[in-house]
Structures are given as structure tokens and as C-alpha cells.
Short mmCIF file of C-alpha atoms in Angstrom, two decimals:
data_model
loop_
_atom_site.label_atom_id
_atom_site.label_comp_id
_atom_site.label_asym_id
_atom_site.label_seq_id
_atom_site.Cartn_x
_atom_site.Cartn_y
_atom_site.Cartn_z
CA GLN A 1 -27.34 11.10 -25.34
CA SER A 2 -25.48 10.86 -22.03
CA VAL A 3 -27.33 10.50 -18.73
CA LEU A 4 -25.13 13.21 -17.20
CA THR A 5 -24.88 16.58 -18.94
CA GLN A 6 -21.60 18.43 -19.35
CA PRO A 7 -20.74 21.46 -21.48
CA PRO A 8 -18.98 20.33 -24.67
CA SER A 9 -16.10 22.72 -24.18
CA VAL A 10 -14.58 25.30 -21.84
CA SER A 11 -11.53 27.47 -22.20
CA ALA A 12 -9.38 29.77 -20.11
CA ALA A 13 -5.93 31.31 -20.12
CA PRO A 14 -2.86 29.80 -18.41
CA GLY A 15 -2.84 30.55 -14.70
CA GLN A 16 -6.58 31.15 -14.58
CA LYS A 17 -9.34 29.04 -13.02
CA VAL A 18 -12.01 27.05 -14.81
CA THR A 19 -15.03 25.09 -13.66
CA ILE A 20 -16.77 22.22 -15.45
CA SER A 21 -20.33 21.37 -14.54
CA CYS A 22 -22.07 18.00 -14.52
CA SER A 23 -25.83 17.86 -14.23
CA GLY A 24 -27.89 14.80 -13.43
CA SER A 25 -30.91 13.72 -11.42
CA SER A 26 -31.93 12.26 -8.09
CA SER A 27 -31.30 8.72 -9.34
CA ASN A 28 -27.64 9.42 -10.04
CA ILE A 29 -25.80 12.50 -8.76
CA GLY A 30 -28.49 13.35 -6.23
CA ASN A 31 -28.01 10.15 -4.25
CA ASN A 32 -24.62 8.78 -5.24
CA TYR A 33 -20.99 9.81 -5.25
CA VAL A 34 -19.42 11.60 -8.21
CA SER A 35 -16.01 10.99 -9.71
CA TRP A 36 -14.08 12.99 -12.31
CA TYR A 37 -11.58 11.83 -14.93
CA GLN A 38 -8.98 13.48 -17.14
CA HIS A 39 -8.51 11.87 -20.53
CA LEU A 40 -5.87 12.70 -23.09
CA PRO A 41 -6.43 10.97 -26.44
CA GLY A 42 -4.49 7.76 -26.77
CA THR A 43 -3.90 7.42 -23.05
CA ALA A 44 -5.67 5.85 -20.12
CA PRO A 45 -8.22 8.04 -18.35
CA LYS A 46 -6.97 9.28 -14.97
CA LEU A 47 -9.09 9.54 -11.84
CA LEU A 48 -8.93 13.12 -10.53
CA ILE A 49 -11.71 13.20 -7.95
CA TYR A 50 -13.76 10.49 -6.22
CA ASP A 51 -16.51 10.58 -3.60
CA ASN A 52 -17.48 14.08 -4.81
CA ASN A 53 -14.42 15.89 -3.48
CA LYS A 54 -11.56 13.51 -2.60
CA ARG A 55 -8.30 13.48 -4.50
CA PRO A 56 -6.28 10.29 -5.05
CA SER A 57 -2.68 10.49 -3.98
CA GLY A 58 -0.58 12.28 -6.55
CA ILE A 59 -3.36 14.54 -7.82
CA PRO A 60 -2.43 18.17 -7.10
CA ASP A 61 -4.76 20.34 -5.05
CA ARG A 62 -5.28 22.53 -8.12
CA PHE A 63 -8.07 20.03 -8.86
CA SER A 64 -11.18 20.14 -6.67
CA GLY A 65 -14.67 18.70 -6.73
CA SER A 66 -17.98 19.67 -5.22
CA LYS A 67 -21.59 18.55 -5.34
CA SER A 68 -24.86 20.28 -4.66
CA GLY A 69 -28.18 18.53 -5.16
CA THR A 70 -28.21 16.92 -8.58
CA SER A 71 -25.18 18.78 -9.95
CA ALA A 72 -21.44 18.46 -9.50
CA THR A 73 -18.55 20.71 -10.41
CA LEU A 74 -14.88 20.16 -11.15
CA GLY A 75 -12.61 23.12 -10.51
CA ILE A 76 -9.11 23.56 -11.86
CA THR A 77 -6.94 26.46 -10.71
CA GLY A 78 -3.57 27.63 -11.97
CA LEU A 79 -4.28 26.28 -15.45
CA GLN A 80 -1.36 24.81 -17.36
CA THR A 81 -1.11 23.88 -21.02
CA GLY A 82 -0.71 20.29 -19.86
CA ASP A 83 -4.26 20.42 -18.47
CA GLU A 84 -5.66 20.44 -22.00
CA ALA A 85 -7.70 17.26 -22.14
CA ASP A 86 -11.21 15.85 -22.08
CA TYR A 87 -12.84 15.72 -18.65
CA TYR A 88 -15.62 13.32 -17.68
CA CYS A 89 -17.88 13.05 -14.68
CA GLY A 90 -19.31 9.72 -13.60
CA THR A 91 -21.49 8.13 -10.95
CA TRP A 92 -23.81 5.23 -10.21
CA ASP A 93 -27.40 5.49 -11.40
CA SER A 94 -29.70 3.70 -9.00
CA SER A 95 -32.62 3.54 -11.45
CA LEU A 96 -30.56 2.11 -14.29
CA SER A 97 -28.35 0.02 -11.97
CA ALA A 98 -25.43 1.18 -14.06
CA VAL A 99 -22.36 3.38 -13.97
CA VAL A 100 -23.06 6.47 -16.06
CA PHE A 101 -20.76 9.12 -17.48
CA GLY A 102 -21.17 12.61 -18.82
CA GLY A 103 -20.54 13.30 -22.47
CA GLY A 104 -17.20 14.89 -21.70
CA THR A 105 -15.88 18.45 -21.74
CA LYS A 106 -12.91 19.51 -23.81
CA LEU A 107 -10.70 21.96 -21.95
CA THR A 108 -8.63 24.37 -24.00
CA VAL A 109 -5.93 26.41 -22.29
CA LEU A 110 -5.53 29.43 -24.54
CA GLN B 1 1.27 -0.46 -7.95
CA VAL B 2 -1.60 -2.20 -9.72
CA GLN B 3 -1.51 -2.14 -13.52
CA LEU B 4 -4.02 -3.38 -16.06
CA GLN B 5 -3.38 -4.50 -19.62
CA GLU B 6 -5.99 -5.35 -22.24
CA SER B 7 -5.37 -7.97 -24.91
CA GLY B 8 -7.38 -9.32 -27.80
CA PRO B 9 -7.99 -9.00 -31.53
CA GLY B 10 -8.01 -5.60 -33.13
CA LEU B 11 -10.29 -6.63 -35.98
CA VAL B 12 -13.44 -8.69 -35.68
CA LYS B 13 -16.07 -9.55 -38.29
CA PRO B 14 -19.71 -8.52 -38.00
CA SER B 15 -21.97 -11.02 -36.23
CA GLN B 16 -18.98 -12.59 -34.47
CA THR B 17 -18.14 -12.48 -30.76
CA LEU B 18 -15.45 -10.18 -29.38
CA SER B 19 -13.24 -11.65 -26.66
CA LEU B 20 -10.94 -9.40 -24.64
CA THR B 21 -8.85 -10.17 -21.59
CA CYS B 22 -7.52 -7.82 -18.93
CA THR B 23 -4.44 -8.95 -17.01
CA VAL B 24 -3.95 -7.50 -13.54
CA SER B 25 -0.39 -7.08 -12.27
CA GLY B 26 1.03 -5.64 -9.07
CA GLY B 27 -1.92 -6.80 -6.99
CA SER B 28 -4.46 -9.56 -6.57
CA ILE B 29 -7.77 -9.54 -8.40
CA SER B 30 -9.16 -11.33 -5.34
CA SER B 31 -8.53 -8.41 -2.98
CA GLY B 32 -11.81 -7.05 -1.67
CA GLY B 33 -13.17 -3.61 -2.24
CA TYR B 34 -12.93 -3.58 -6.01
CA TYR B 35 -15.04 -4.43 -9.01
CA TRP B 36 -13.23 -5.15 -12.28
CA SER B 37 -14.71 -3.18 -15.14
CA TRP B 38 -14.97 -2.81 -18.88
CA ILE B 39 -15.62 0.57 -20.49
CA ARG B 40 -15.56 1.60 -24.14
CA GLN B 41 -15.25 4.81 -26.12
CA HIS B 42 -16.69 5.08 -29.60
CA PRO B 43 -14.70 7.23 -32.05
CA GLY B 44 -15.18 10.87 -31.14
CA LYS B 45 -17.63 10.04 -28.36
CA GLY B 46 -17.69 9.79 -24.59
CA LEU B 47 -17.15 6.89 -22.21
CA GLU B 48 -19.67 4.04 -22.02
CA TRP B 49 -19.68 1.59 -19.13
CA ILE B 50 -20.10 -2.02 -20.25
CA GLY B 51 -20.14 -3.80 -16.90
CA TYR B 52 -18.09 -5.10 -14.00
CA ILE B 53 -17.41 -8.20 -11.96
CA PHE B 54 -16.38 -8.96 -8.39
CA TYR B 55 -13.73 -11.62 -7.83
CA SER B 56 -16.46 -13.91 -6.50
CA GLY B 57 -18.14 -13.78 -9.90
CA SER B 58 -21.06 -11.46 -9.22
CA THR B 59 -21.67 -9.13 -12.17
CA TYR B 60 -23.43 -5.93 -13.13
CA TYR B 61 -24.03 -5.07 -16.79
CA ASN B 62 -25.12 -1.98 -18.69
CA PRO B 63 -28.82 -2.63 -19.41
CA SER B 64 -28.35 -1.47 -23.01
CA LEU B 65 -25.74 -4.19 -23.63
CA LYS B 66 -26.80 -6.86 -21.16
CA SER B 67 -28.22 -9.28 -23.73
CA ARG B 68 -24.87 -9.45 -25.55
CA VAL B 69 -22.31 -9.16 -22.73
CA THR B 70 -20.60 -11.70 -20.53
CA ILE B 71 -17.85 -10.74 -18.08
CA SER B 72 -15.93 -13.49 -16.31
CA VAL B 73 -13.04 -13.70 -13.87
CA ASP B 74 -10.07 -16.07 -13.65
CA THR B 75 -8.55 -15.58 -10.22
CA SER B 76 -5.85 -18.20 -10.76
CA ASN B 77 -4.39 -16.15 -13.62
CA ASN B 78 -5.35 -12.74 -12.17
CA GLN B 79 -7.41 -11.92 -15.24
CA PHE B 80 -10.92 -10.95 -16.16
CA SER B 81 -12.52 -11.11 -19.58
CA LEU B 82 -15.20 -9.59 -21.76
CA LYS B 83 -17.28 -11.34 -24.39
CA LEU B 84 -19.54 -9.23 -26.60
CA SER B 85 -21.66 -11.11 -29.10
CA SER B 86 -23.51 -10.28 -32.32
CA LEU B 87 -21.07 -7.56 -33.24
CA THR B 88 -21.94 -4.72 -35.62
CA ALA B 89 -19.98 -1.71 -36.84
CA ALA B 90 -21.50 0.21 -33.92
CA ASP B 91 -19.30 -1.82 -31.58
CA THR B 92 -16.15 -0.33 -33.10
CA ALA B 93 -14.49 1.45 -30.19
CA VAL B 94 -11.53 1.65 -27.85
CA TYR B 95 -12.12 -0.83 -25.04
CA TYR B 96 -10.67 -0.16 -21.59
CA CYS B 97 -10.47 -2.31 -18.51
CA ALA B 98 -10.46 -0.55 -15.16
CA ARG B 99 -10.62 -1.15 -11.41
CA ALA B 100 -13.70 0.26 -9.69
CA GLN B 101 -13.48 1.19 -6.03
CA PHE B 102 -16.40 -0.12 -3.99
CA ASN B 103 -16.87 0.64 -0.28
CA TYR B 104 -20.54 -0.30 0.10
CA TYR B 105 -21.03 2.14 -2.79
CA TYR B 106 -19.47 2.84 -6.18
CA SER B 107 -16.53 5.16 -5.67
CA GLY B 108 -14.96 5.74 -9.07
CA MET B 109 -12.42 3.90 -11.22
CA ASP B 110 -8.90 4.43 -9.94
CA VAL B 111 -6.77 2.28 -12.25
CA TRP B 112 -7.21 1.99 -16.02
CA GLY B 113 -5.58 0.02 -18.79
CA GLN B 114 -4.19 1.79 -21.84
CA GLY B 115 -7.09 0.64 -23.98
CA THR B 116 -7.29 -1.54 -27.06
CA THR B 117 -8.85 -0.52 -30.36
CA VAL B 118 -11.42 -2.89 -31.77
CA THR B 119 -12.73 -2.50 -35.30
CA VAL B 120 -15.74 -4.45 -36.49
CA SER B 121 -15.49 -4.91 -40.24
CA SER B 122 -15.69 -7.64 -42.84
#
């Protein structure tokens, strides 16, 4: 059981937009910064978003992040088949004194 | 460009201790602003943070694994290592090393190794 809650799967058509939610509590998302990762099986996870809404260099602006209260959201616009992957949110949990992740969301581009 | 590479045995026996090393290239492990991390992924499951270490040696561990985990750093060889003791089949996973950004607060993991598969079996 993950500390952060994500939907197991989402899907959308190529070119469309999708959002992935990440729900937590005041000890994690509510008072700390959220990051998002893209993970294709057999490869290294890739940082997409850090500090709630910042993109590392090289990450296209099709990827965006936001946070409100104890929830965060990853948005992906202009979906491509290459975006099919597992997506994870993560943050620091001040009560656990630990980095925590969501259970992951599998994105299918139909 | 900083790169990380895990190394270690792919098969370990139950009750033994797993030892993995992460070699950092393209940058110094002693540069400030980063914690050096270990994360694992059980088959078909999500990511689990194991712990991280600053180049000075200060560590943070996942409370659920703390009694069995030791993370150490070797600045002279630009490496950091993981030891996980009292292994069971439940420790079978892909183990990743990663660099965690830290600017007075945890800011995500921006560089990851490719991961190494560890199987615990007799």
C-alpha cells in the first residue's frame, strides 16, 4: 500500500490530453515538493517534473505539473505513442522522514 | 553529464547480505546539493525508496528497512554502496541508484542508473 495514491491506469488517444492525479496528506504533498517520473520497463526512470511544476532541461513543455493542497497532478498534452509508460509521483514525508512514491499509473495511448 | 552505474551480484542466497555499488561518472560525488540514493522496484510493483547518503556520510533510511540497511560513500573512488542484510525472497527486486536534488529540501531524483536485478534464492 503506497503512501501516495495514484490511479492504476489512464488512457487517451494520440494528440489528446491526459491528467494523472496523486493524492497524499499534509505530512507529504501538503507541505513538501512533488516530483514526477516516467518509467519504461527495463529502463531508468526519468525525472519529468520537480518542485511541483518545474521541468528539467530537455523535458518538453507538453509535460506539466501542479499542486493544490494535498494533491498533485501531472498533465500531458499532445499525446504520442512514445508516452506509453508508467508514471510515478514522489515527495518527502515529514512524518515518516522518508521519500515516498505513488503506486504508479500506467498510461496507454490508444 | 553525470551518469550512474550499479554493480553487484544478480543472485544472492536467503539470509545473506546483499552488497551493491553505484559508480558515479561525469561529476564528483562530493559536489554539494545532492544526496545519493538507492531505490528498488519489486516485480510488477511500484518504486520503494531504500535510503540516501550525503558525501559527508550523513544518511537517511526508509524506516521499514532501517534495521537491515547500511549505505556508505567512498569519495576517493566516486562511489556509494548499499548493504542489505538478512535477505528473503521478498527482497527480490530491481535495484536503482539515483541522485537526489537537495536545496534545503528534497527536490526529486534527477539522474538514475539503469538498474540491476537481484534475485534472492537458494
